[in-house]
Short mmCIF file of C-alpha atoms and ligand atoms in Angstrom, two decimals:
data_model
loop_
_atom_site.label_atom_id
_atom_site.label_comp_id
_atom_site.label_asym_id
_atom_site.label_seq_id
_atom_site.Cartn_x
_atom_site.Cartn_y
_atom_site.Cartn_z
CA MET A 1 -0.05 -0.01 -0.02
CA LEU A 2 1.30 3.45 -0.95
CA LEU A 3 0.70 6.22 1.49
CA TYR A 4 1.82 9.86 1.21
CA ASN A 5 4.20 10.61 4.05
CA THR A 6 4.61 14.16 5.07
CA LEU A 7 8.00 13.23 6.53
CA THR A 8 9.49 12.14 3.20
CA HIS A 9 7.30 14.31 0.94
CA SER A 10 6.58 11.15 -1.19
CA ARG A 11 4.22 8.27 -1.53
CA ASP A 12 5.92 5.49 0.41
CA GLU A 13 5.22 1.79 0.59
CA PHE A 14 3.67 1.16 3.91
CA VAL A 15 5.75 -1.30 5.97
CA PRO A 16 5.00 -1.45 9.74
CA ASN A 17 7.70 -1.94 12.33
CA GLU A 18 6.28 -5.34 13.32
CA PRO A 19 4.90 -7.55 10.48
CA GLY A 20 1.12 -7.66 10.58
CA LYS A 21 0.67 -5.12 13.29
CA VAL A 22 0.03 -1.43 13.08
CA LYS A 23 0.36 1.13 15.82
CA MET A 24 -1.64 4.19 14.93
CA TYR A 25 -2.07 7.46 16.70
CA THR A 26 -4.62 10.15 15.71
CA CYS A 27 -4.89 13.58 17.32
CA GLY A 28 -8.34 13.85 18.93
CA PRO A 29 -10.63 16.84 19.58
CA THR A 30 -10.18 19.77 21.87
CA VAL A 31 -13.51 19.34 23.66
CA TYR A 32 -14.47 23.02 24.16
CA HIS A 33 -17.16 22.92 21.50
CA TYR A 34 -18.91 20.47 19.07
CA ALA A 35 -16.72 18.95 16.38
CA HIS A 36 -17.42 20.75 13.12
CA ILE A 37 -17.84 18.95 9.81
CA GLY A 38 -14.27 19.95 8.91
CA ASN A 39 -12.81 18.23 11.91
CA LEU A 40 -14.99 15.34 10.93
CA ARG A 41 -13.63 15.16 7.49
CA THR A 42 -10.31 14.43 9.07
CA TYR A 43 -11.70 11.84 11.34
CA ILE A 44 -13.61 10.15 8.42
CA MET A 45 -10.49 9.90 6.35
CA GLU A 46 -8.53 8.50 9.27
CA ASP A 47 -11.32 6.02 9.85
CA ILE A 48 -10.90 4.89 6.21
CA LEU A 49 -7.22 4.27 6.83
CA ASP A 50 -7.92 2.41 10.08
CA ARG A 51 -10.64 0.26 8.52
CA TYR A 52 -8.66 -0.41 5.34
CA LEU A 53 -5.58 -1.61 7.34
CA ARG A 54 -7.82 -3.97 9.20
CA TYR A 55 -9.48 -5.05 5.92
CA SER A 56 -6.06 -5.75 4.61
CA GLY A 57 -5.34 -8.11 7.43
CA TYR A 58 -3.38 -5.94 9.85
CA GLU A 59 -4.00 -5.99 13.57
CA VAL A 60 -4.38 -2.26 14.27
CA THR A 61 -4.08 -0.61 17.68
CA ARG A 62 -5.40 2.92 17.51
CA VAL A 63 -5.13 5.63 20.16
CA MET A 64 -6.67 9.02 20.30
CA ASN A 65 -6.27 11.81 22.90
CA ILE A 66 -9.02 13.97 24.11
CA THR A 67 -7.59 17.46 24.73
CA ASP A 68 -9.25 18.82 27.90
CA VAL A 69 -6.46 21.10 29.05
CA GLY A 70 -3.49 23.03 27.65
CA HIS A 71 -4.53 23.82 24.00
CA LEU A 72 -4.12 27.59 23.76
CA THR A 73 -6.07 29.73 21.26
CA SER A 74 -2.89 30.29 19.22
CA ASP A 75 -1.85 26.56 18.83
CA GLY A 76 1.48 27.84 20.31
CA ASP A 77 2.19 29.22 23.65
CA THR A 78 0.02 32.38 23.68
CA GLY A 79 -3.60 33.06 24.25
CA GLU A 80 -6.13 31.70 26.65
CA ASP A 81 -6.72 27.94 27.18
CA LYS A 82 -9.50 26.97 24.74
CA MET A 83 -11.23 24.95 27.41
CA VAL A 84 -11.39 27.88 29.89
CA LYS A 85 -12.76 30.06 27.12
CA GLY A 86 -15.34 27.41 26.28
CA ALA A 87 -16.41 27.04 29.89
CA LYS A 88 -16.92 30.75 30.28
CA ARG A 89 -19.00 30.83 27.16
CA GLU A 90 -21.23 28.08 28.51
CA HIS A 91 -21.19 29.25 32.10
CA LYS A 92 -20.03 25.78 33.21
CA THR A 93 -16.84 24.30 34.68
CA VAL A 94 -14.11 23.04 32.39
CA MET A 95 -14.75 19.37 33.41
CA GLU A 96 -18.51 19.79 32.77
CA ILE A 97 -18.03 21.01 29.23
CA ALA A 98 -15.26 18.39 28.60
CA GLY A 99 -17.69 15.61 29.62
CA PHE A 100 -20.48 17.15 27.54
CA PHE A 101 -18.50 17.64 24.31
CA THR A 102 -16.67 14.44 24.62
CA ASP A 103 -19.99 12.54 24.68
CA ALA A 104 -21.21 14.74 21.71
CA PHE A 105 -18.00 13.77 19.79
CA PHE A 106 -18.57 10.07 20.29
CA ALA A 107 -22.23 10.44 19.18
CA ASP A 108 -21.01 12.20 15.98
CA LEU A 109 -18.48 9.38 15.33
CA GLU A 110 -21.26 6.79 15.61
CA LYS A 111 -23.57 8.68 13.22
CA LEU A 112 -20.76 8.96 10.70
CA GLY A 113 -19.75 5.25 10.83
CA ILE A 114 -16.38 6.10 12.36
CA ARG A 115 -14.90 3.24 14.45
CA ARG A 116 -14.16 4.37 17.92
CA PRO A 117 -10.37 4.08 18.55
CA ASP A 118 -9.24 1.27 20.78
CA TYR A 119 -8.05 3.79 23.43
CA THR A 120 -9.32 7.35 23.87
CA GLN A 121 -7.51 9.14 26.53
CA PRO A 122 -8.38 12.50 28.13
CA ALA A 123 -5.19 14.51 28.80
CA THR A 124 -6.19 15.31 32.41
CA GLY A 125 -5.88 11.54 33.18
CA CYS A 126 -2.15 11.47 32.39
CA ILE A 127 -0.62 14.36 34.40
CA ASP A 128 1.94 11.96 36.02
CA ASP A 129 3.12 10.78 32.64
CA PHE A 130 3.67 14.32 31.41
CA ILE A 131 5.64 15.16 34.60
CA ARG A 132 7.82 12.11 34.20
CA VAL A 133 8.63 12.80 30.59
CA ILE A 134 9.28 16.55 31.18
CA SER A 135 11.60 15.70 34.19
CA SER A 136 13.53 13.38 31.90
CA LEU A 137 13.81 16.02 29.11
CA ILE A 138 15.21 18.47 31.73
CA GLU A 139 17.68 15.85 32.96
CA LYS A 140 18.83 15.15 29.43
CA GLY A 141 19.41 18.80 28.76
CA PHE A 142 16.52 19.21 26.23
CA ALA A 143 14.39 21.39 28.44
CA TYR A 144 14.90 24.45 30.75
CA GLU A 145 13.04 26.41 33.17
CA ALA A 146 12.53 30.16 32.56
CA GLY A 147 10.12 32.62 34.20
CA GLY A 148 8.24 29.75 35.94
CA ASN A 149 7.54 27.80 32.75
CA ILE A 150 9.39 24.77 31.34
CA TYR A 151 10.45 25.09 27.67
CA PHE A 152 11.75 22.69 25.15
CA ASP A 153 15.11 23.78 23.80
CA THR A 154 14.88 23.36 20.01
CA SER A 155 18.54 24.39 19.47
CA LYS A 156 19.60 21.02 21.00
CA LEU A 157 18.21 19.20 17.91
CA ASP A 158 20.08 18.57 14.63
CA LYS A 159 16.87 19.31 12.77
CA TYR A 160 13.72 20.83 14.26
CA TYR A 161 11.57 21.60 11.17
CA VAL A 162 11.30 17.96 10.12
CA PHE A 163 8.46 18.37 7.68
CA HIS A 164 9.64 21.37 5.71
CA ASP A 165 12.80 23.22 4.90
CA PHE A 166 11.28 26.57 5.60
CA ALA A 167 13.33 29.47 6.96
CA GLU A 168 12.94 29.54 10.74
CA GLU A 169 11.80 33.17 10.78
CA ASP A 170 8.82 32.26 8.51
CA LEU A 171 7.62 29.77 11.07
CA GLU A 172 7.55 31.70 14.28
CA VAL A 173 4.63 30.84 16.35
CA GLY A 174 3.00 33.13 18.73
CA VAL A 175 5.05 36.08 17.54
CA ARG A 176 2.30 37.23 15.26
CA GLU A 177 1.32 40.79 14.76
CA GLY A 178 -0.10 42.17 17.95
CA VAL A 179 1.32 39.30 20.06
CA GLU A 180 4.20 39.93 22.32
CA ALA A 181 7.27 37.65 21.98
CA ASP A 182 7.87 35.44 24.94
CA GLY A 183 11.10 36.87 26.46
CA ASN A 184 11.73 33.62 28.43
CA LYS A 185 12.45 31.60 25.24
CA ARG A 186 16.13 30.97 24.45
CA ASN A 187 15.26 30.35 20.78
CA LYS A 188 12.20 31.58 18.88
CA ALA A 189 10.99 28.05 18.10
CA ASP A 190 11.13 26.86 21.69
CA PHE A 191 7.81 25.85 23.10
CA VAL A 192 6.21 25.31 26.52
CA LEU A 193 5.97 21.86 28.12
CA TRP A 194 4.62 23.00 31.44
CA PHE A 195 3.06 26.28 32.36
CA THR A 196 3.12 27.79 35.89
CA LYS A 197 2.87 31.37 34.59
CA SER A 198 0.65 32.63 31.88
CA LYS A 199 -0.98 35.94 31.14
CA PHE A 200 -4.32 34.19 31.70
CA ASP A 201 -4.18 33.31 35.31
CA ASP A 202 -7.70 32.09 35.68
CA GLN A 203 -6.71 28.52 34.55
CA GLU A 204 -9.28 26.27 36.33
CA LEU A 205 -7.36 23.04 36.38
CA LYS A 206 -3.87 23.01 37.83
CA TRP A 207 -1.68 20.34 39.35
CA GLU A 208 1.36 20.12 41.63
CA SER A 209 4.61 19.59 39.81
CA PRO A 210 8.39 19.77 40.59
CA TRP A 211 8.25 23.24 39.02
CA GLY A 212 5.23 24.62 40.85
CA ILE A 213 1.51 24.37 40.46
CA GLY A 214 0.59 24.49 36.77
CA TYR A 215 -0.64 22.69 33.70
CA PRO A 216 0.81 20.84 30.66
CA GLY A 217 1.26 22.24 27.17
CA TRP A 218 -0.88 20.70 24.47
CA HIS A 219 1.98 19.15 22.48
CA ILE A 220 3.45 17.08 25.30
CA GLU A 221 0.00 15.49 25.81
CA CYS A 222 -0.06 13.71 22.46
CA SER A 223 3.57 12.45 22.74
CA CYS A 224 2.94 10.92 26.15
CA ILE A 225 -0.47 9.50 25.39
CA ALA A 226 0.90 7.80 22.29
CA MET A 227 3.87 6.37 24.16
CA LYS A 228 1.76 5.22 27.10
CA TYR A 229 -0.36 2.98 24.89
CA LEU A 230 1.78 2.24 21.90
CA GLY A 231 5.41 2.24 23.22
CA GLU A 232 8.41 3.93 21.72
CA LYS A 233 7.85 3.02 18.04
CA LEU A 234 4.82 4.29 16.24
CA ASP A 235 3.87 3.26 12.72
CA ILE A 236 1.45 6.03 11.72
CA HIS A 237 0.56 9.32 13.21
CA CYS A 238 -2.47 11.33 11.67
CA GLY A 239 -4.11 14.62 11.94
CA GLY A 240 -5.42 17.59 9.93
CA ILE A 241 -2.79 19.54 7.93
CA ASP A 242 -2.91 22.40 10.43
CA ASN A 243 -1.47 20.00 13.04
CA ALA A 244 1.76 19.49 11.04
CA PHE A 245 3.23 22.73 12.44
CA PRO A 246 3.70 23.44 15.22
CA HIS A 247 1.89 20.55 16.96
CA HIS A 248 3.33 17.46 15.23
CA THR A 249 6.77 19.12 14.76
CA ASN A 250 6.92 19.69 18.52
CA GLU A 251 5.60 16.16 19.17
CA ILE A 252 8.57 14.68 17.14
CA ALA A 253 11.08 17.00 18.80
CA GLN A 254 10.20 16.04 22.37
CA SER A 255 9.40 12.29 21.70
CA GLU A 256 12.65 11.66 19.95
CA ALA A 257 14.69 13.70 22.43
CA TYR A 258 13.05 11.57 25.24
CA ILE A 259 13.42 8.13 23.63
CA GLY A 260 16.71 8.75 21.75
CA HIS A 261 15.66 7.33 18.39
CA LYS A 262 13.27 7.82 15.52
CA TRP A 263 9.67 7.71 16.83
CA CYS A 264 7.18 7.53 13.99
CA ASN A 265 7.63 6.37 10.40
CA TYR A 266 4.57 7.69 8.61
CA TRP A 267 2.81 10.93 9.00
CA MET A 268 -0.59 11.30 7.30
CA HIS A 269 -2.19 14.73 7.09
CA VAL A 270 -5.79 15.42 5.84
CA MET A 271 -6.30 18.65 3.96
CA HIS A 272 -8.96 21.00 5.10
CA LEU A 273 -12.59 21.41 4.53
CA ASN A 274 -13.13 24.95 3.46
CA THR A 275 -16.14 27.16 3.02
CA SER A 276 -16.24 29.87 0.35
CA SER A 277 -14.73 32.23 2.98
CA GLY A 278 -11.86 29.97 4.05
CA LYS A 279 -11.07 27.21 6.51
CA MET A 280 -13.94 26.02 8.68
CA SER A 281 -12.81 26.55 12.27
CA LYS A 282 -14.32 26.31 15.67
CA SER A 283 -12.75 29.51 16.94
CA SER A 284 -14.50 31.60 14.26
CA GLY A 285 -17.72 30.43 15.77
CA GLU A 286 -19.31 29.93 12.34
CA PHE A 287 -19.25 26.31 11.70
CA LEU A 288 -21.55 23.37 10.79
CA THR A 289 -22.09 20.36 12.93
CA VAL A 290 -23.55 16.99 12.13
CA SER A 291 -26.60 17.79 14.21
CA LEU A 292 -27.19 20.86 12.21
CA LEU A 293 -26.99 18.96 8.94
CA GLU A 294 -29.49 16.44 10.41
CA GLN A 295 -31.91 19.27 11.34
CA LYS A 296 -31.75 20.32 7.79
CA GLY A 297 -32.73 16.79 6.69
CA TYR A 298 -29.43 15.40 5.57
CA ASP A 299 -28.33 11.87 6.46
CA PRO A 300 -24.91 11.96 8.15
CA LEU A 301 -23.81 9.09 5.97
CA ALA A 302 -24.50 11.29 2.90
CA TYR A 303 -21.89 13.63 4.38
CA ARG A 304 -19.49 10.78 4.66
CA PHE A 305 -20.18 9.85 1.08
CA PHE A 306 -19.57 13.52 0.12
CA CYS A 307 -16.07 13.29 1.83
CA LEU A 308 -15.26 9.99 0.12
CA GLN A 309 -15.80 11.50 -3.30
CA SER A 310 -12.66 13.55 -3.05
CA HIS A 311 -9.09 12.71 -2.13
CA TYR A 312 -7.85 13.50 1.34
CA ARG A 313 -4.81 15.40 0.11
CA ARG A 314 -6.92 18.01 -1.71
CA ASN A 315 -8.82 20.85 0.00
CA LEU A 316 -12.54 20.22 -0.13
CA VAL A 317 -14.99 23.03 -0.54
CA PHE A 318 -18.28 22.69 1.34
CA THR A 319 -21.37 24.15 -0.17
CA TYR A 320 -25.03 23.04 0.29
CA GLU A 321 -25.12 22.62 -3.50
CA ASN A 322 -22.27 20.15 -3.32
CA LEU A 323 -23.80 18.36 -0.40
CA ASP A 324 -27.14 18.18 -2.22
CA ASN A 325 -25.43 16.57 -5.16
CA ALA A 326 -23.74 13.99 -2.95
CA SER A 327 -27.06 13.37 -1.12
CA GLY A 328 -28.94 12.85 -4.39
CA ALA A 329 -26.19 10.42 -5.63
CA TYR A 330 -26.21 8.62 -2.29
CA ARG A 331 -29.98 8.11 -2.43
CA LYS A 332 -29.71 6.78 -5.98
CA LEU A 333 -26.96 4.39 -4.84
CA VAL A 334 -29.13 3.08 -2.08
CA GLY A 335 -31.91 2.63 -4.61
CA LYS A 336 -29.54 0.56 -6.80
CA VAL A 337 -28.49 -1.65 -3.86
CA ALA A 338 -32.18 -2.11 -2.95
CA ALA A 339 -32.90 -3.30 -6.45
CA LEU A 340 -29.96 -5.69 -6.27
CA ILE A 341 -31.14 -7.13 -2.92
CA ARG A 342 -34.57 -7.74 -4.48
CA GLU A 343 -32.86 -9.47 -7.37
CA THR A 344 -30.90 -11.77 -5.06
CA LYS A 345 -34.06 -12.53 -3.02
CA ALA A 346 -35.70 -13.61 -6.26
CA LYS A 347 -32.88 -16.09 -6.82
CA PRO A 348 -32.32 -17.84 -3.49
CA GLY A 349 -29.49 -20.34 -3.37
CA GLU A 350 -27.31 -18.43 -5.89
CA VAL A 351 -23.70 -18.20 -4.54
CA PRO A 352 -21.12 -15.61 -5.37
CA ASP A 353 -18.59 -16.44 -8.06
CA ALA A 354 -15.09 -16.47 -6.46
CA GLU A 355 -13.25 -15.39 -9.58
CA ASP A 356 -15.57 -12.57 -10.43
CA PHE A 357 -15.61 -11.39 -6.85
CA ALA A 358 -11.77 -11.31 -6.75
CA ALA A 359 -11.71 -9.20 -9.98
CA LEU A 360 -14.18 -6.64 -8.54
CA LYS A 361 -12.27 -6.59 -5.27
CA LYS A 362 -8.94 -5.91 -7.04
CA ARG A 363 -10.25 -2.65 -8.43
CA PHE A 364 -11.33 -1.57 -4.99
CA THR A 365 -8.04 -2.53 -3.30
CA ASP A 366 -5.97 -1.02 -6.12
CA ALA A 367 -7.79 2.30 -5.52
CA LEU A 368 -7.19 2.32 -1.69
CA ASP A 369 -3.69 0.95 -2.02
CA ASN A 370 -2.90 4.06 -4.12
CA ASP A 371 -2.70 6.55 -1.27
CA LEU A 372 -6.32 5.85 -0.14
CA ASN A 373 -7.95 6.99 -3.40
CA THR A 374 -11.50 6.89 -2.00
CA SER A 375 -13.17 8.37 -5.06
CA LEU A 376 -11.85 5.58 -7.19
CA ALA A 377 -12.89 3.17 -4.48
CA VAL A 378 -16.45 4.49 -4.89
CA THR A 379 -16.15 4.04 -8.62
CA ALA A 380 -15.13 0.44 -7.98
CA LEU A 381 -18.37 0.10 -6.01
CA TYR A 382 -20.39 1.43 -8.94
CA ASP A 383 -18.46 -0.87 -11.30
CA ALA A 384 -19.42 -3.82 -9.05
CA LEU A 385 -23.10 -2.80 -9.30
CA LYS A 386 -22.99 -2.49 -13.05
CA SER A 387 -20.99 -5.72 -13.57
CA LYS A 388 -22.30 -8.57 -15.75
CA THR A 389 -21.61 -11.15 -13.06
CA SER A 390 -24.40 -12.80 -10.94
CA ALA A 391 -26.52 -10.73 -8.51
CA ALA A 392 -25.12 -12.73 -5.65
CA THR A 393 -21.54 -11.86 -6.60
CA ARG A 394 -22.43 -8.12 -7.07
CA LEU A 395 -24.11 -8.02 -3.65
CA ALA A 396 -21.23 -9.76 -1.94
CA ALA A 397 -18.83 -7.16 -3.39
CA VAL A 398 -20.98 -4.21 -2.34
CA LYS A 399 -21.26 -5.52 1.21
CA ASP A 400 -17.55 -6.27 1.35
CA PHE A 401 -16.47 -2.80 0.11
CA ASP A 402 -18.92 -1.14 2.51
CA THR A 403 -17.13 -2.62 5.49
CA VAL A 404 -14.43 -0.06 4.62
CA LEU A 405 -16.48 2.71 3.11
CA MET A 406 -19.08 2.46 5.83
CA ILE A 407 -21.86 4.30 4.11
CA GLY A 408 -24.47 1.97 5.50
CA LEU A 409 -25.71 0.68 2.02
CA GLU A 410 -27.20 -2.60 3.12
CA ALA A 411 -29.09 -1.20 6.11
CA ALA A 412 -30.34 1.83 4.10
CA ALA A 413 -31.44 -0.43 1.18
CA GLU A 414 -33.23 -2.87 3.47
CA LYS A 415 -35.04 0.11 5.08
CA LEU A 416 -36.01 1.42 1.57
CA ILE A 417 -37.33 -2.10 0.61
CA ALA A 418 -39.37 -2.26 3.90
CA ASP A 419 -40.80 1.20 3.25
CA GLU A 420 -41.73 0.38 -0.33
CA ASP A 421 -43.34 -2.86 0.69
CA ALA A 422 -45.24 -1.17 3.51
CA LYS A 423 -46.48 1.45 1.10
CA LYS A 424 -47.58 -1.16 -1.39
CA ALA A 425 -49.45 -3.00 1.32
CA ALA A 426 -51.12 0.18 2.47
CA ASP A 427 -52.17 0.98 -1.05
CA ALA A 428 -53.59 -2.49 -1.53
CA ALA A 429 -55.47 -2.21 1.76
CA SER A 430 -57.02 1.06 0.80
CA VAL A 431 -59.19 -0.41 -1.95
CA PRO A 432 -62.37 1.61 -1.48
CA VAL A 433 -65.66 0.37 -0.07
CA PHE A 434 -68.47 1.72 -2.22
CA SER A 435 -72.07 2.46 -1.14
CA ASP A 436 -74.79 -0.13 -1.63
CA ASP A 437 -77.06 2.52 -3.18
CA PRO A 438 -76.46 2.10 -6.95
CA ALA A 439 -76.81 5.85 -7.65
CA VAL A 440 -74.30 6.87 -4.90
CA ARG A 441 -72.02 4.01 -5.86
CA ALA A 442 -71.80 5.29 -9.52
CA ILE A 443 -70.65 8.70 -8.20
CA GLU A 444 -68.14 7.17 -5.79
CA GLU A 445 -66.71 4.95 -8.49
CA LYS A 446 -66.21 8.05 -10.77
CA ILE A 447 -64.47 9.93 -7.89
CA TYR A 448 -62.29 6.87 -7.34
CA ALA A 449 -61.35 6.75 -11.04
CA ARG A 450 -60.57 10.45 -10.99
CA ALA A 451 -58.24 10.10 -8.01
CA ALA A 452 -56.42 7.21 -9.73
CA ALA A 453 -56.08 9.34 -12.89
CA LYS A 454 -54.60 12.20 -10.87
CA LYS A 455 -52.19 9.84 -9.19
CA ALA A 456 -51.03 8.65 -12.61
CA LYS A 457 -50.66 12.39 -13.56
CA ASN A 458 -53.37 11.88 -16.23
CA TYR A 459 -54.99 15.26 -15.49
CA ALA A 460 -56.92 15.36 -18.71
CA GLU A 461 -58.83 12.27 -17.70
CA ALA A 462 -59.30 13.65 -14.11
CA ASP A 463 -60.76 16.90 -15.56
CA ARG A 464 -63.02 14.92 -17.88
CA ILE A 465 -64.56 12.98 -15.04
CA ARG A 466 -65.04 16.11 -12.98
CA ALA A 467 -66.81 17.71 -15.95
CA GLU A 468 -68.97 14.62 -16.52
CA LEU A 469 -70.18 14.61 -12.91
CA LEU A 470 -70.80 18.40 -13.12
CA ALA A 471 -73.04 17.78 -16.10
CA GLU A 472 -75.05 15.44 -13.85
CA GLY A 473 -75.27 18.23 -11.15
CA ILE A 474 -72.62 16.76 -8.93
CA VAL A 475 -70.03 19.17 -7.52
CA LEU A 476 -66.67 17.88 -6.30
CA THR A 477 -64.64 19.49 -3.51
CA ASP A 478 -61.04 18.40 -2.96
CA THR A 479 -59.85 18.44 0.69
CA ALA A 480 -56.78 17.21 2.43
CA GLN A 481 -58.76 14.15 3.52
CA GLY A 482 -59.93 13.35 -0.02
CA THR A 483 -62.75 14.36 -2.30
CA THR A 484 -66.27 15.12 -1.17
CA TRP A 485 -69.33 15.63 -3.36
CA SER A 486 -72.63 17.49 -3.14
CA LYS A 487 -75.65 18.01 -5.46
CA GLN A 488 -75.95 21.38 -7.11
P1 AMP B 1 -9.28 20.41 17.15
O1 AMP B 1 -10.49 19.81 17.84
O2 AMP B 1 -9.39 21.84 16.87
O3 AMP B 1 -8.01 20.10 17.96
O4 AMP B 1 -9.13 19.65 15.75
C1 AMP B 1 -9.38 18.32 15.59
C2 AMP B 1 -8.83 17.77 14.23
O5 AMP B 1 -9.52 18.38 13.13
C3 AMP B 1 -7.38 18.08 14.04
O6 AMP B 1 -6.78 16.89 13.51
C4 AMP B 1 -7.34 19.23 13.08
O7 AMP B 1 -6.13 19.27 12.32
C5 AMP B 1 -8.59 18.92 12.24
N1 AMP B 1 -9.15 20.17 11.54
C6 AMP B 1 -9.37 21.41 12.03
N2 AMP B 1 -9.99 22.23 11.14
C7 AMP B 1 -10.21 21.45 9.99
C8 AMP B 1 -10.79 21.64 8.74
N3 AMP B 1 -11.41 22.82 8.45
N4 AMP B 1 -10.84 20.66 7.87
C9 AMP B 1 -10.29 19.42 8.17
N5 AMP B 1 -9.74 19.17 9.40
C10 AMP B 1 -9.64 20.15 10.27
ZN1 ZN B 2 -1.96 15.79 18.87
#
């Protein structure tokens, strides 16, 4: 399988450290608000990777952090803690909003068919781990204390900007316009591992540490949580592209300084979901959630389908028009699968053809082996539906591919079939009961024939019947409950 690796700037053959086993880490949400559908694009694409590795026979262990402390509004070392800001907005405590938005996040994952990682770890549960690793970094000479905070000393590394060869001055974090430079830092790129002093002193959650009462920086959380569950060698680390710098760059710096060797071999970054006015972000306050899409009548799985139609390494533009197109295509796809299920039910006992199935599957795996080309994988699904092979083989392929794509095709198609059958049964049951009085019966039969003509969109016939009754002095009135008649 080829996977684009931000570390090497190329599509590399994926080879895990230990044959057959994959250790995977994915940066999780900062739980100060709902996840927006941009965040969820990243989680959907990571889910495809996770599921496809499992589908390919790997035993995957996947870990995700839940950031409930230390993520500052700048992504660097300046600004207020996002959690504190969120708590103020909601008039709740930090732990209350962390619990609420973590639950909301898991509910979103479920709606979008995203497998819950094997381990999800809130940062506040690992304070001892952070203190242990920071202490070791100080001992080894990679970290220093200044002005009450503990900083990582990036000058101690041979190479700090591992993903890019940018000039250092172009990558200053926190020294943006209107933001004061942190005079404690020995080097511009140094970053905080532990805060005891910050301009925003109303931090709600603080812990005892050898350096005073304080709280951890966001970057150290991911390094420690990954190492806690996955050891010192990681196969894949994922996140949105905005995480590459400074977050992942800092994770690599401190992890490798701590363990003394290369930490992670593959770095996968998902490009952003943008709106017409730029990147969708929580901090802007203007963002879309899964619940909001549901309120507007969209199926969350249609959003997943929308994401699958484009490659994860391209920015994706969200508009309702684009989502409407994806939803329409998704509904049609479900209709095709429903028709296929009916076809297989009409031919019980037919078994899939192994050779044809393997040929269809090869197109699917070729697509995903090629740097997770999900849009081609979706094309392989359409190819399977159109294929000349038996219905049983086609359906087996669709079900098989959907264990990775997870757009709920079988369940949605079965529901469609059940709804269609129920409607047919209801129509059959509503055969009218006409009056015993022959004169009344003649009128009722004409009204019934007119309703049937309208249903069949034969309006000329419907009008003709109405005119015929009027000629007999019978006036029709159409109501929401049906048509009534009276004598003129
Ligand atoms: P956060 O909850 O802000 O820490 O972000 C959670 C994940 O979503 C991270 O992996 C981010 O890189 C990613 N992310 C943030 N904004 C977007 C966006 N507009 N499109 C795609 N991914 C995003
Ligand atoms: Zn992270």
